mmCIF file of C-alpha atoms in Angstrom:
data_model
loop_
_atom_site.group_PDB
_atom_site.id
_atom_site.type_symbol
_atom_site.label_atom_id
_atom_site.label_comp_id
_atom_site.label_asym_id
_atom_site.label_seq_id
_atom_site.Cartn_x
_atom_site.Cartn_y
_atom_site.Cartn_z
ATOM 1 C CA UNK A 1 2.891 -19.290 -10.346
ATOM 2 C CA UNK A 2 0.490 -19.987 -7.808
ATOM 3 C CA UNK A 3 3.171 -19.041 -4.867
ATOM 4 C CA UNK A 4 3.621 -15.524 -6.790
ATOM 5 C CA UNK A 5 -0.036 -14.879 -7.229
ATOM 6 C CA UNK A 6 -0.763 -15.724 -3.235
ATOM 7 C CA UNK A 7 2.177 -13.327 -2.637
ATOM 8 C CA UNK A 8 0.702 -10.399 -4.844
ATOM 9 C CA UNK A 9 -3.220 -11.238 -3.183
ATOM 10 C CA UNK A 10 -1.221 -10.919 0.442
ATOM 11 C CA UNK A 11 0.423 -7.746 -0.368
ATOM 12 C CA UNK A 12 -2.233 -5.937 -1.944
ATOM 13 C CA UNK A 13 -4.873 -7.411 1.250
ATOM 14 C CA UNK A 14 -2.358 -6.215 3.907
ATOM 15 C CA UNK A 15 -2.020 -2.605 1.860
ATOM 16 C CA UNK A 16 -5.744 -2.648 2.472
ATOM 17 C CA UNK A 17 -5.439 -3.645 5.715
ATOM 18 C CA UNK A 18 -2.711 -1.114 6.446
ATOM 19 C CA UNK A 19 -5.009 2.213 4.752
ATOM 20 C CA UNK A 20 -7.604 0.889 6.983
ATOM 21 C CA UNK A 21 -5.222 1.087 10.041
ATOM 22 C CA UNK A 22 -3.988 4.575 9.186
ATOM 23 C CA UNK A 23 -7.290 5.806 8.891
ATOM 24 C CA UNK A 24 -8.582 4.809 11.789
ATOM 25 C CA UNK A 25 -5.441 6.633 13.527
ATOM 26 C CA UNK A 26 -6.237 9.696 11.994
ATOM 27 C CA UNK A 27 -9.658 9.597 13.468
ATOM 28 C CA UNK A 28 -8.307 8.815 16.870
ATOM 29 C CA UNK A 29 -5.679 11.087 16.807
ATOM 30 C CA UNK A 30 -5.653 14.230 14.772
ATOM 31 C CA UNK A 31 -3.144 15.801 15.713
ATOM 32 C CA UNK A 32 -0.121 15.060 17.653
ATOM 33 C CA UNK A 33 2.803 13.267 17.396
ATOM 34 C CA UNK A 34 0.914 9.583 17.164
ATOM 35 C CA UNK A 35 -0.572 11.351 13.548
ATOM 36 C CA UNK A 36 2.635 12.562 11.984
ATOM 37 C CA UNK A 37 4.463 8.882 12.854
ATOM 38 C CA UNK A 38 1.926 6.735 11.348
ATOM 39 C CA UNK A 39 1.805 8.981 7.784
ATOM 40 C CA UNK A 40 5.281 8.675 7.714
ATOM 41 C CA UNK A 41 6.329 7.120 4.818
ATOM 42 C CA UNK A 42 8.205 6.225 1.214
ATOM 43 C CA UNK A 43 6.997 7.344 -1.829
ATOM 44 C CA UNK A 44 8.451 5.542 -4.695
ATOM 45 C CA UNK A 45 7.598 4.637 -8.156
ATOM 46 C CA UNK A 46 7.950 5.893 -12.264
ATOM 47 C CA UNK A 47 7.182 9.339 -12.816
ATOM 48 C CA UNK A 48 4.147 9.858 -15.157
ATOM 49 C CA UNK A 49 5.066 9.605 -18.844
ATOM 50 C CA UNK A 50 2.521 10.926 -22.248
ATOM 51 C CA UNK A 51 2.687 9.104 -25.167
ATOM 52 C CA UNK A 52 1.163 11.049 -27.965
ATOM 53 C CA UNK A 53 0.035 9.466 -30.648
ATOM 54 C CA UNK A 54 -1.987 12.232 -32.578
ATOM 55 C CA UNK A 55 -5.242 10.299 -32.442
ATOM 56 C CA UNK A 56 -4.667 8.801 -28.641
ATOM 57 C CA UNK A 57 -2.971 10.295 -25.835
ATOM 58 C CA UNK A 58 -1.599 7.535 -23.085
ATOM 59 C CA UNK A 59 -0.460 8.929 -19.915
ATOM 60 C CA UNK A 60 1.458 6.045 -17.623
ATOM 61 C CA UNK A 61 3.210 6.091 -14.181
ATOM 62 C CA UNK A 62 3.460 3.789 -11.041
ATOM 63 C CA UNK A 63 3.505 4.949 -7.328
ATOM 64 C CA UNK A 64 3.967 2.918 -4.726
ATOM 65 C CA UNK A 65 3.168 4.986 -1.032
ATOM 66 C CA UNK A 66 4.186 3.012 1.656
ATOM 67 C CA UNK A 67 4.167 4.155 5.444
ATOM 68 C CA UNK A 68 4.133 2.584 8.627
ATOM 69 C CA UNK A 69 0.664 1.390 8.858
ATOM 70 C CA UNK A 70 0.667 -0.225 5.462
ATOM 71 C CA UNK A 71 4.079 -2.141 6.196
ATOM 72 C CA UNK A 72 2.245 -3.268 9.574
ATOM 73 C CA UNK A 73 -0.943 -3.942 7.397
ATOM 74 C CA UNK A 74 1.254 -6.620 5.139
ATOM 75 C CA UNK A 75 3.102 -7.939 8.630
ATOM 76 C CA UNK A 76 -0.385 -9.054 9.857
ATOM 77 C CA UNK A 77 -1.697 -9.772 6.649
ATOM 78 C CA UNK A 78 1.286 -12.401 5.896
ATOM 79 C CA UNK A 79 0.620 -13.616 9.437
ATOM 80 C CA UNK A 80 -3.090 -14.422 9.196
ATOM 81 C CA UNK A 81 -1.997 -16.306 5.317
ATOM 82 C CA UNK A 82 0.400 -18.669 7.519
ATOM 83 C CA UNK A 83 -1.923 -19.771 9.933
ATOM 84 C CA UNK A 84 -4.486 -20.146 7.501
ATOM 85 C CA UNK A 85 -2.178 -22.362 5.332
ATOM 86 C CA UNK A 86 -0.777 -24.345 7.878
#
């Protein structure tokens, strides 16, 4: 349990890391071919789905939007957890 939950904390600190990264590209470059390869990415997930219930309404859907910078985000983020580990 404890392996799965240091997994999840890595994944979700590197995706942080990663929106950072990609930010900070688009402010360095705008345009350009730099721009258009680090917001290239996957889009994946459930579609939204409504449950109506009469007296609630639940709308529910995953998507996960990965690109470059957030798969190098989890890379370094994974790194820094080993060293700090060892």
């Amino acid at each position: 349990m404890k392996n799965a939950l240091n997994i999840v904390v890595v994944i979700v600190v590197g995706s942080l890391l990663g929106l950072f990264i990609n930010k900070l590209g688009n402010f360095w470059f705008p345009v350009g071919g730099i721009n258009s390869l680090i917001n290239t990415g996957i889009n994946t997930g459930l579609n939204p789905t409504t449950i109506d219930l009469s007296l609630v309404e639940f709308t529910l859907g995953l998507v996960f939007k990965f690109n470059i910078s957030s798969i190098a985000g989890i890379f370094v983020a994974a790194l820094i957890y080993k060293q700090l580990i060892k």
